[in-house]
Short mmCIF file of C-alpha atoms in Angstrom, two decimals:
data_model
loop_
_atom_site.label_atom_id
_atom_site.label_comp_id
_atom_site.label_asym_id
_atom_site.label_seq_id
_atom_site.Cartn_x
_atom_site.Cartn_y
_atom_site.Cartn_z
CA MET Y 1 9.50 -31.31 -9.98
CA ALA Y 2 7.78 -34.28 -10.69
CA ALA Y 3 7.50 -35.12 -6.74
CA ARG Y 4 6.12 -31.60 -6.26
CA GLY Y 5 3.43 -32.28 -8.84
CA ALA Y 6 2.52 -35.70 -7.27
CA ILE Y 7 2.20 -33.96 -3.78
CA ARG Y 8 -0.10 -31.48 -5.42
CA SER Y 9 -2.19 -34.16 -6.82
CA VAL Y 10 -2.54 -35.82 -3.49
CA LYS Y 11 -3.33 -32.73 -1.63
CA ASN Y 12 -5.90 -32.01 -4.32
CA TYR Y 13 -7.61 -35.34 -3.62
CA ALA Y 14 -7.10 -35.21 0.24
CA LYS Y 15 -8.70 -31.76 0.61
CA GLY Y 16 -11.59 -32.44 -1.71
CA TYR Y 17 -10.82 -29.73 -4.33
CA SER Y 18 -13.23 -29.48 -7.33
CA ASP Y 19 -11.90 -29.63 -10.87
CA VAL Y 20 -12.01 -25.91 -11.15
CA GLN Y 21 -10.00 -25.36 -8.09
CA VAL Y 22 -7.50 -27.98 -9.10
CA LYS Y 23 -6.78 -25.83 -12.18
CA VAL Y 24 -6.54 -22.68 -10.32
CA ARG Y 25 -3.92 -24.50 -8.01
CA GLU Y 26 -2.13 -25.68 -10.94
CA ALA Y 27 -1.90 -22.28 -12.55
CA THR Y 28 -0.69 -20.80 -9.26
CA SER Y 29 1.66 -23.52 -8.20
CA ASN Y 30 5.20 -23.08 -6.75
CA ASP Y 31 6.87 -24.43 -9.82
CA PRO Y 32 9.39 -22.09 -11.29
CA TRP Y 33 7.72 -21.36 -14.64
CA GLY Y 34 4.56 -19.01 -15.22
CA PRO Y 35 0.94 -20.28 -15.93
CA SER Y 36 0.54 -21.28 -19.57
CA GLY Y 37 -1.70 -19.17 -21.57
CA SER Y 38 -4.12 -21.95 -22.54
CA LEU Y 39 -4.63 -22.63 -18.74
CA MET Y 40 -5.32 -18.99 -17.90
CA ASN Y 41 -7.69 -18.73 -20.86
CA GLU Y 42 -9.64 -21.75 -19.70
CA ILE Y 43 -9.75 -20.39 -16.13
CA ALA Y 44 -11.03 -16.95 -17.56
CA GLN Y 45 -13.59 -18.49 -19.72
CA MET Y 46 -14.89 -20.62 -16.55
CA THR Y 47 -15.47 -17.10 -14.66
CA TYR Y 48 -18.61 -16.81 -17.01
CA ASN Y 49 -20.13 -19.52 -14.89
CA GLN Y 50 -21.39 -18.26 -11.49
CA HIS Y 51 -20.43 -21.31 -9.73
CA ASP Y 52 -17.11 -21.67 -11.03
CA PHE Y 53 -16.47 -18.08 -10.64
CA VAL Y 54 -17.07 -18.26 -6.75
CA GLU Y 55 -14.74 -21.13 -6.60
CA ILE Y 56 -11.87 -19.57 -8.78
CA MET Y 57 -12.06 -16.34 -6.76
CA GLU Y 58 -11.80 -18.16 -3.42
CA MET Y 59 -8.76 -20.12 -4.54
CA LEU Y 60 -7.08 -16.82 -5.90
CA ASP Y 61 -7.85 -14.92 -2.58
CA LYS Y 62 -6.29 -17.87 -0.74
CA ARG Y 63 -3.00 -17.75 -2.88
CA MET Y 64 -2.75 -14.00 -2.94
CA ASN Y 65 -2.63 -14.07 0.88
CA ASP Y 66 -0.11 -16.81 0.97
CA LYS Y 67 3.19 -16.36 3.06
CA GLY Y 68 6.49 -14.90 1.71
CA LYS Y 69 8.17 -18.22 1.29
CA ASN Y 70 5.25 -19.01 -1.28
CA TRP Y 71 5.82 -15.75 -3.13
CA ARG Y 72 5.33 -17.58 -6.41
CA HIS Y 73 1.66 -18.55 -5.26
CA VAL Y 74 1.09 -14.86 -4.78
CA PHE Y 75 2.77 -13.67 -8.04
CA LYS Y 76 1.01 -16.26 -10.10
CA ALA Y 77 -2.36 -15.58 -8.53
CA LEU Y 78 -1.84 -11.95 -9.38
CA THR Y 79 -0.85 -12.87 -12.99
CA VAL Y 80 -4.17 -15.01 -13.27
CA LEU Y 81 -6.34 -12.38 -11.66
CA ASP Y 82 -4.74 -9.79 -14.23
CA TYR Y 83 -5.57 -12.07 -17.11
CA CYS Y 84 -9.15 -12.66 -15.91
CA LEU Y 85 -9.58 -8.90 -15.47
CA HIS Y 86 -8.78 -8.61 -19.29
CA THR Y 87 -10.76 -11.66 -20.65
CA GLY Y 88 -13.01 -12.97 -17.82
CA SER Y 89 -16.46 -12.17 -16.92
CA GLU Y 90 -17.54 -8.56 -15.60
CA ASN Y 91 -17.89 -10.20 -12.24
CA VAL Y 92 -14.17 -10.57 -12.00
CA VAL Y 93 -14.04 -6.77 -12.43
CA ILE Y 94 -16.64 -6.09 -9.78
CA TYR Y 95 -15.01 -8.48 -7.40
CA ALA Y 96 -11.50 -7.14 -7.80
CA LYS Y 97 -12.74 -3.45 -7.29
CA GLU Y 98 -14.57 -4.58 -4.00
CA ASN Y 99 -11.56 -6.18 -2.75
CA ALA Y 100 -8.88 -3.82 -4.16
CA TYR Y 101 -7.10 -3.53 -0.90
CA ILE Y 102 -5.95 -7.17 -1.11
CA VAL Y 103 -3.97 -6.36 -4.08
CA LYS Y 104 -3.24 -2.82 -3.11
CA THR Y 105 -1.49 -3.89 0.26
CA LEU Y 106 0.75 -6.30 -1.71
CA LYS Y 107 2.55 -3.20 -3.06
CA GLU Y 108 4.75 -3.61 -0.07
CA PHE Y 109 5.26 -7.39 -0.12
CA GLN Y 110 8.59 -8.58 0.98
CA HIS Y 111 10.61 -11.70 0.56
CA ILE Y 112 14.16 -12.33 0.26
CA ASP Y 113 14.93 -15.91 -0.81
CA GLU Y 114 17.78 -18.11 0.42
CA ASP Y 115 20.25 -16.68 -2.04
CA GLY Y 116 19.44 -13.18 -0.72
CA LYS Y 117 17.43 -12.38 -3.98
CA ASP Y 118 14.70 -10.05 -3.70
CA VAL Y 119 12.05 -11.87 -5.12
CA GLY Y 120 9.32 -9.76 -3.45
CA ALA Y 121 10.09 -7.21 -6.22
CA ASN Y 122 8.05 -9.36 -8.79
CA VAL Y 123 4.99 -9.12 -6.56
CA ARG Y 124 5.31 -5.65 -5.71
CA GLN Y 125 5.36 -4.46 -9.62
CA LYS Y 126 2.59 -7.00 -10.39
CA ALA Y 127 0.41 -5.33 -7.61
CA LYS Y 128 1.24 -1.83 -8.69
CA ASP Y 129 0.05 -2.56 -12.20
CA ILE Y 130 -3.08 -4.25 -11.28
CA THR Y 131 -3.98 -1.59 -8.84
CA ALA Y 132 -3.35 1.16 -11.47
CA LEU Y 133 -5.57 -0.82 -13.94
CA LEU Y 134 -8.39 -1.10 -11.38
CA LEU Y 135 -8.27 2.69 -10.85
CA ASP Y 136 -8.34 3.53 -14.55
CA GLU Y 137 -11.94 2.81 -15.72
CA THR Y 138 -11.41 3.98 -19.21
CA ARG Y 139 -8.27 1.96 -19.80
CA LEU Y 140 -9.82 -1.18 -18.31
CA LYS Y 141 -12.73 -0.98 -20.58
CA GLU Y 142 -10.59 -0.34 -23.64
CA GLU Y 143 -8.33 -3.33 -22.83
CA ARG Y 144 -11.37 -5.52 -22.37
CA SER Y 145 -13.00 -4.66 -25.64
CA LYS Y 146 -9.58 -4.92 -27.25
CA ARG Y 147 -9.32 -8.60 -26.10
CA THR Y 148 -12.86 -9.46 -27.04
CA ALA Y 149 -12.29 -7.87 -30.60
CA MET Y 150 -9.15 -9.92 -31.03
CA ARG Y 151 -10.70 -13.07 -29.98
CA ASP Y 152 -13.72 -12.60 -32.31
CA ARG Y 153 -11.12 -12.03 -35.10
CA MET Y 154 -9.46 -15.27 -34.23
CA ALA Y 155 -12.41 -17.17 -33.95
CA ASN Y 156 -13.72 -16.12 -37.49
CA GLY Y 157 -10.26 -16.52 -38.81
CA ARG Y 158 -10.17 -12.87 -40.14
CA TYR Y 159 -6.94 -11.23 -39.51
CA THR Y 160 -6.63 -7.46 -40.32
CA LEU C 1 -19.24 -8.70 5.10
CA PRO C 2 -16.70 -8.57 2.29
CA SER C 3 -17.25 -10.74 -0.68
CA ARG C 4 -13.94 -12.49 -0.23
CA PRO C 5 -14.06 -15.69 1.89
CA VAL C 6 -13.51 -14.81 5.49
CA ASP C 7 -13.84 -16.10 8.80
CA ARG C 8 -14.43 -13.55 11.65
CA GLU C 9 -13.46 -15.76 14.62
CA LYS C 10 -10.38 -16.64 13.13
CA ALA C 11 -9.60 -13.02 11.79
CA GLU C 12 -9.97 -11.75 15.52
CA ALA C 13 -7.72 -14.38 16.84
CA ASP C 14 -4.87 -13.77 14.05
CA LEU C 15 -5.19 -10.15 14.39
CA ALA C 16 -4.15 -10.28 18.14
CA GLN C 17 -1.16 -12.33 17.10
CA ASN C 18 -0.14 -9.93 14.24
CA ILE C 19 -0.27 -6.96 16.58
CA LYS C 20 1.88 -8.81 19.11
CA LYS C 21 4.27 -9.86 16.40
CA ALA C 22 4.48 -6.34 14.72
CA THR C 23 5.36 -4.69 18.16
CA SER C 24 7.81 -7.36 19.36
CA PRO C 25 10.83 -6.20 21.45
CA GLU C 26 13.41 -7.40 18.75
CA GLU C 27 15.07 -4.17 17.35
CA THR C 28 13.92 -5.06 13.73
CA ALA C 29 11.36 -3.60 11.32
CA PRO C 30 7.77 -4.54 12.18
CA LYS C 31 7.20 -7.31 9.57
CA GLN C 32 5.03 -6.11 6.53
CA LYS C 33 2.98 -9.34 6.65
CA HIS C 34 1.81 -8.67 10.00
CA VAL C 35 1.10 -4.97 9.29
CA ARG C 36 -0.58 -5.98 6.09
CA SER C 37 -2.87 -8.35 7.98
CA CYS C 38 -4.04 -5.48 10.09
CA ILE C 39 -4.73 -3.41 7.29
CA VAL C 40 -6.86 -6.00 5.45
CA TYR C 41 -8.71 -6.63 8.61
CA THR C 42 -9.93 -3.02 8.81
CA TRP C 43 -11.09 -3.24 4.98
CA ASP C 44 -12.72 -6.66 5.74
CA TYR C 45 -14.84 -5.40 8.78
CA HIS C 46 -14.68 -1.56 8.43
CA MET C 47 -13.40 -1.57 11.91
CA SER C 48 -10.36 -0.81 13.88
CA ALA C 49 -11.47 -1.07 17.57
CA SER C 50 -9.80 -4.61 17.95
CA ILE C 51 -6.52 -3.12 16.80
CA TRP C 52 -6.36 -0.47 19.38
CA ALA C 53 -7.41 -2.77 22.10
CA GLY C 54 -4.85 -5.13 20.94
CA LEU C 55 -2.22 -2.35 21.19
CA LYS C 56 -3.10 -1.63 24.64
CA VAL C 57 -3.01 -4.88 25.98
CA GLN C 58 0.50 -5.36 24.84
CA PRO C 59 3.17 -4.40 27.27
CA ILE C 60 4.62 -1.86 24.77
CA LEU C 61 4.97 1.16 26.94
CA SER C 62 7.82 -0.02 28.96
CA ASP C 63 10.25 -0.69 26.00
CA GLU C 64 11.41 1.94 23.55
CA VAL C 65 11.89 -0.41 20.65
CA GLN C 66 8.33 -1.75 21.06
CA ILE C 67 6.84 1.90 21.51
CA PHE C 68 8.77 3.05 18.16
CA LYS C 69 7.37 -0.20 16.33
CA ALA C 70 4.12 0.53 17.45
CA LEU C 71 4.02 3.88 16.13
CA ILE C 72 5.35 2.87 12.71
CA THR C 73 2.61 0.16 12.57
CA VAL C 74 -0.04 2.82 13.64
CA HIS C 75 1.24 5.13 10.86
CA LYS C 76 1.03 2.43 8.19
CA ILE C 77 -2.50 1.39 9.36
CA ILE C 78 -3.73 4.97 9.45
CA ARG C 79 -2.40 5.43 5.95
CA GLN C 80 -3.57 2.31 4.21
CA GLY C 81 -6.39 1.08 6.35
CA HIS C 82 -10.27 1.75 5.69
CA PRO C 83 -11.22 5.49 6.28
CA VAL C 84 -12.76 4.56 9.59
CA VAL C 85 -9.38 3.99 11.05
CA LEU C 86 -8.59 7.73 10.64
CA LYS C 87 -11.77 8.53 12.52
CA ASP C 88 -10.98 6.00 15.28
CA ALA C 89 -7.48 7.27 15.46
CA GLN C 90 -8.86 10.81 16.37
CA ARG C 91 -10.21 9.09 19.63
CA GLU C 92 -6.91 7.46 20.49
CA THR C 93 -4.72 10.47 20.63
CA SER C 94 -4.39 10.27 24.38
CA TRP C 95 -2.93 6.90 24.19
CA ILE C 96 -0.49 8.13 21.33
CA GLU C 97 0.66 11.03 23.55
CA THR C 98 1.19 8.54 26.41
CA CYS C 99 3.66 6.82 23.98
CA ALA C 100 5.74 10.16 23.75
CA ARG C 101 5.53 10.45 27.80
CA SER C 102 6.84 6.93 28.39
CA THR C 103 10.79 7.62 27.57
CA VAL C 104 12.78 9.95 29.26
CA GLY C 105 15.67 11.73 27.39
CA ASP C 106 17.32 9.61 24.67
CA GLY C 107 16.39 6.25 26.22
CA MET C 108 18.78 3.25 26.46
CA LYS C 109 18.86 2.60 22.87
CA GLY C 110 18.33 6.17 21.61
CA TYR C 111 14.69 6.05 20.48
CA GLY C 112 13.51 8.59 23.09
CA ARG C 113 13.59 11.53 20.57
CA LEU C 114 12.46 9.50 17.78
CA ILE C 115 9.45 8.43 19.55
CA ARG C 116 8.50 12.02 20.52
CA GLY C 117 9.14 13.27 17.03
CA TYR C 118 7.08 10.42 15.57
CA VAL C 119 4.15 11.15 17.93
CA ASP C 120 4.22 14.92 17.02
CA PHE C 121 3.99 14.06 13.42
CA ILE C 122 1.20 11.49 13.76
CA LEU C 123 -0.82 13.92 15.92
CA SER C 124 -0.44 16.65 13.19
CA LYS C 125 -1.38 14.13 10.47
CA LEU C 126 -4.51 13.43 12.44
CA SER C 127 -5.45 16.83 13.00
CA PHE C 128 -5.02 17.52 9.41
CA HIS C 129 -7.36 14.85 8.37
CA LYS C 130 -9.78 15.95 10.99
CA GLN C 131 -10.14 19.33 9.27
CA HIS C 132 -10.04 17.91 5.89
CA GLN C 133 -12.09 14.88 5.50
CA GLU C 134 -11.92 14.83 1.90
CA PHE C 135 -8.30 13.48 1.91
CA ASN C 136 -7.79 9.71 2.48
CA GLY C 137 -4.69 8.58 4.62
CA THR C 138 -2.48 8.29 1.58
CA PHE C 139 -3.21 11.80 0.11
CA GLU C 140 -4.17 10.12 -3.36
CA TYR C 141 -4.87 12.79 -5.81
CA GLU C 142 -8.68 12.85 -6.63
CA GLU C 143 -9.82 15.00 -9.08
CA TYR C 144 -12.80 16.44 -7.15
CA ILE C 145 -10.62 18.02 -4.71
CA THR C 146 -8.86 19.88 -7.41
CA LEU C 147 -12.28 21.05 -8.83
CA LYS C 148 -13.06 22.17 -5.24
CA GLY C 149 -9.83 24.28 -5.17
CA ILE C 150 -11.00 25.89 -8.34
CA ASP C 151 -14.47 26.60 -7.01
CA ASP C 152 -12.90 28.43 -4.21
CA PRO C 153 -9.42 29.60 -4.53
CA ASN C 154 -9.06 30.67 -0.85
CA GLU C 155 -9.92 27.40 0.53
CA GLY C 156 -7.59 25.62 -1.96
CA TYR C 157 -4.79 28.32 -0.94
CA GLU C 158 -5.11 27.39 2.47
CA THR C 159 -5.49 23.68 2.14
CA ILE C 160 -2.00 23.64 0.23
CA GLY C 161 -0.51 25.72 2.96
CA GLU C 162 -1.39 23.25 5.39
CA LEU C 163 -0.32 20.51 3.41
CA MET C 164 3.13 22.07 3.12
CA ASN C 165 3.38 22.47 6.93
CA LEU C 166 2.93 18.88 7.17
CA GLN C 167 5.38 18.14 4.56
CA ASP C 168 7.88 20.38 6.36
CA GLN C 169 7.18 18.24 9.50
CA ILE C 170 8.04 15.07 7.60
CA ASP C 171 11.42 16.71 6.42
CA GLN C 172 12.26 17.56 10.10
CA PHE C 173 11.44 14.16 11.37
CA GLN C 174 13.36 12.42 8.52
CA LYS C 175 16.28 14.29 9.44
CA LEU C 176 16.03 13.43 13.14
CA ILE C 177 15.84 9.82 11.92
CA PHE C 178 19.13 10.06 9.93
CA ASN C 179 20.87 12.07 12.69
CA ASN C 180 19.97 9.34 15.05
CA PHE C 181 21.59 6.48 13.23
CA ARG C 182 23.97 4.40 15.26
CA GLY C 183 27.18 3.19 13.92
CA SER C 184 27.02 -0.09 15.80
CA SER C 185 23.69 -1.34 14.67
CA ASN C 186 22.23 -1.78 11.14
CA ASN C 187 19.56 0.73 11.96
CA GLU C 188 16.94 -1.51 10.30
CA CYS C 189 14.11 -0.48 12.95
CA ARG C 190 14.87 3.22 12.31
CA ILE C 191 14.96 2.83 8.52
CA ALA C 192 11.53 1.08 8.77
CA ALA C 193 10.10 4.38 9.86
CA LEU C 194 11.36 6.05 6.68
CA VAL C 195 9.51 3.70 4.42
CA PRO C 196 5.89 5.25 5.22
CA LEU C 197 7.38 8.79 5.20
CA VAL C 198 8.78 8.44 1.74
CA GLU C 199 5.48 7.32 0.67
CA GLU C 200 3.62 9.95 2.71
CA SER C 201 5.91 12.81 1.46
CA TYR C 202 5.48 11.62 -2.31
CA GLY C 203 1.78 11.50 -1.85
CA ILE C 204 1.69 15.02 -0.53
CA TYR C 205 4.09 16.02 -3.24
CA LYS C 206 2.15 14.66 -6.13
CA PHE C 207 -1.00 16.16 -4.59
CA ILE C 208 0.30 19.66 -4.23
CA THR C 209 1.93 19.67 -7.69
CA SER C 210 -1.73 18.63 -9.26
CA MET C 211 -3.33 21.16 -7.08
CA LEU C 212 -1.15 24.09 -7.95
CA ARG C 213 -1.43 23.23 -11.61
CA ALA C 214 -5.06 23.28 -11.58
CA MET C 215 -5.09 26.60 -9.57
CA HIS C 216 -2.73 28.26 -11.96
CA ARG C 217 -5.40 28.33 -14.56
CA THR C 218 -7.63 30.24 -12.28
CA MET C 219 -5.74 32.62 -10.20
CA ASP C 220 -2.57 34.66 -10.20
CA ALA C 221 -1.49 35.14 -6.55
CA LEU C 222 0.29 32.03 -6.09
CA ALA C 223 3.85 33.40 -6.01
CA PRO C 224 4.58 32.60 -2.36
CA LEU C 225 3.10 29.07 -2.73
CA ARG C 226 5.36 28.60 -5.78
CA THR C 227 8.46 29.56 -3.80
CA ARG C 228 7.80 27.34 -0.92
CA TYR C 229 6.96 24.56 -3.61
CA ASN C 230 10.19 24.95 -5.00
CA SER C 231 12.26 24.76 -1.72
CA GLN C 232 10.09 21.74 -0.81
CA HIS C 233 11.19 20.11 -3.89
CA TYR C 234 14.93 20.53 -3.39
CA ALA C 235 14.35 19.10 0.19
CA LEU C 236 12.61 16.13 -1.01
CA LEU C 237 15.35 15.58 -3.70
CA LYS C 238 17.79 15.47 -1.04
CA PHE C 239 15.65 13.08 1.32
CA TYR C 240 15.11 10.72 -1.46
CA TYR C 241 18.66 10.81 -2.36
CA GLU C 242 19.75 10.00 1.01
CA CYS C 243 17.23 7.21 1.13
CA SER C 244 18.37 5.72 -2.29
CA ASN C 245 21.75 4.90 -0.44
CA LEU C 246 20.10 2.81 2.12
CA ARG C 247 20.15 -0.62 0.77
CA TYR C 248 17.86 -1.97 3.26
CA LEU C 249 15.29 0.84 2.30
CA THR C 250 15.59 0.28 -1.46
CA SER C 251 15.01 -3.56 -1.05
CA LEU C 252 11.72 -2.83 0.45
CA ILE C 253 10.30 0.16 -1.52
CA SER C 254 11.37 1.91 -4.87
CA VAL C 255 12.45 5.39 -3.89
CA PRO C 256 10.54 8.05 -6.12
CA LYS C 257 13.04 9.76 -8.63
CA LEU C 258 12.31 13.51 -8.92
CA PRO C 259 13.48 15.71 -11.64
CA GLN C 260 16.72 17.90 -10.71
CA ASP C 261 14.57 21.01 -10.98
CA PRO C 262 10.97 21.67 -9.74
CA PRO C 263 8.38 20.99 -12.90
CA ASP C 264 6.95 24.08 -14.37
CA LEU C 265 3.49 24.45 -12.76
CA THR C 266 2.09 26.77 -15.40
CA ILE C 267 2.02 23.93 -18.04
CA SER C 268 -1.42 22.76 -17.46
CA ASP C 269 -1.49 19.78 -19.68
CA SER C 270 1.87 18.14 -18.50
CA PRO C 271 1.33 14.87 -16.64
CA THR C 272 1.22 14.49 -12.94
CA PRO C 273 4.54 13.14 -11.58
CA GLY C 274 4.59 9.37 -10.99
#
């Protein structure tokens, strides 16, 4: 695992990725654990900066279109996208709707790992959930305002 | 141009490769990653001309497996691609017909009848879409069509009848596929054709259910449609049951679970299935 992380940081350096992109790569890596809430929150907050937003979406797009062997890239990119749809800037919503077919076509993502386990099912389910959310304007608005309200409450230290 | 980062030149080169790989002579399913790339291409550029051109430069027509894989690929792209693909496909019907004429009898590997059955179905689907441009390739339920049905019950009545004809055709074709399984092989390539058929039939089923429910509030002459709806419900139930026993298929998609008996269409506020 440490070696994997080391290779990733060499790649980050060699390919000249920005700090923002390095964060997205970290959150959507091939490590067998999910992206941390604090990292996703950091990324979602960065989508409010137009320049960072473009870099984040570029990297997520790359990860979502990765091959079967890298199914964790795809799965985690969907996880981060889902998080950003809830708490990121409105631009994320607009971008995701415009490019909905990227997520939608992942509903048939296939990959069986070396142990014969159907790991593609995770991706398919996530893709279904996000597609349904993008189609349901009312629910998306509700969930976004719920998250904002929750964050405000936490920030003010008032719990109801 | 799409807002996602793309490279047109690379996309065209990749597309040619993806078509070639999706329609390779191996008797397997067309790989979904190759089919998906074609679908994404049509949304990125709102075009499908390169796909048809790519299919025609492949030496597909001399090999029954390649023809069958090409038809599965075409069906999936028509279903999920940009709406422009449906329009473009109307102009390619003669090529699709050529596919049906390219095998004689059963063919060496037994795809002859399957190919002709698939061509018949795709042509019927295209002709339905030509007459009903308000439908997308996957028959996703859109409320405005239901409203349209209410405004003009006769039009709604006829549309449902035509949708049911298409549903019957899917049923015939899926039976043909099951009857042509071969004990000696794993049938993966044949089963691959069931994937878009399960999805298509379920899309049509959900659509008809929603439409009939909406119409029940406005008119009373639906008894014949209701009878037909019920018999199609049981046919689908059987189709999905048989599909759920195919391990290879259930590893690709989740087969819809229908209730044992048809839902009550007169209860207007009960939810749309799925």
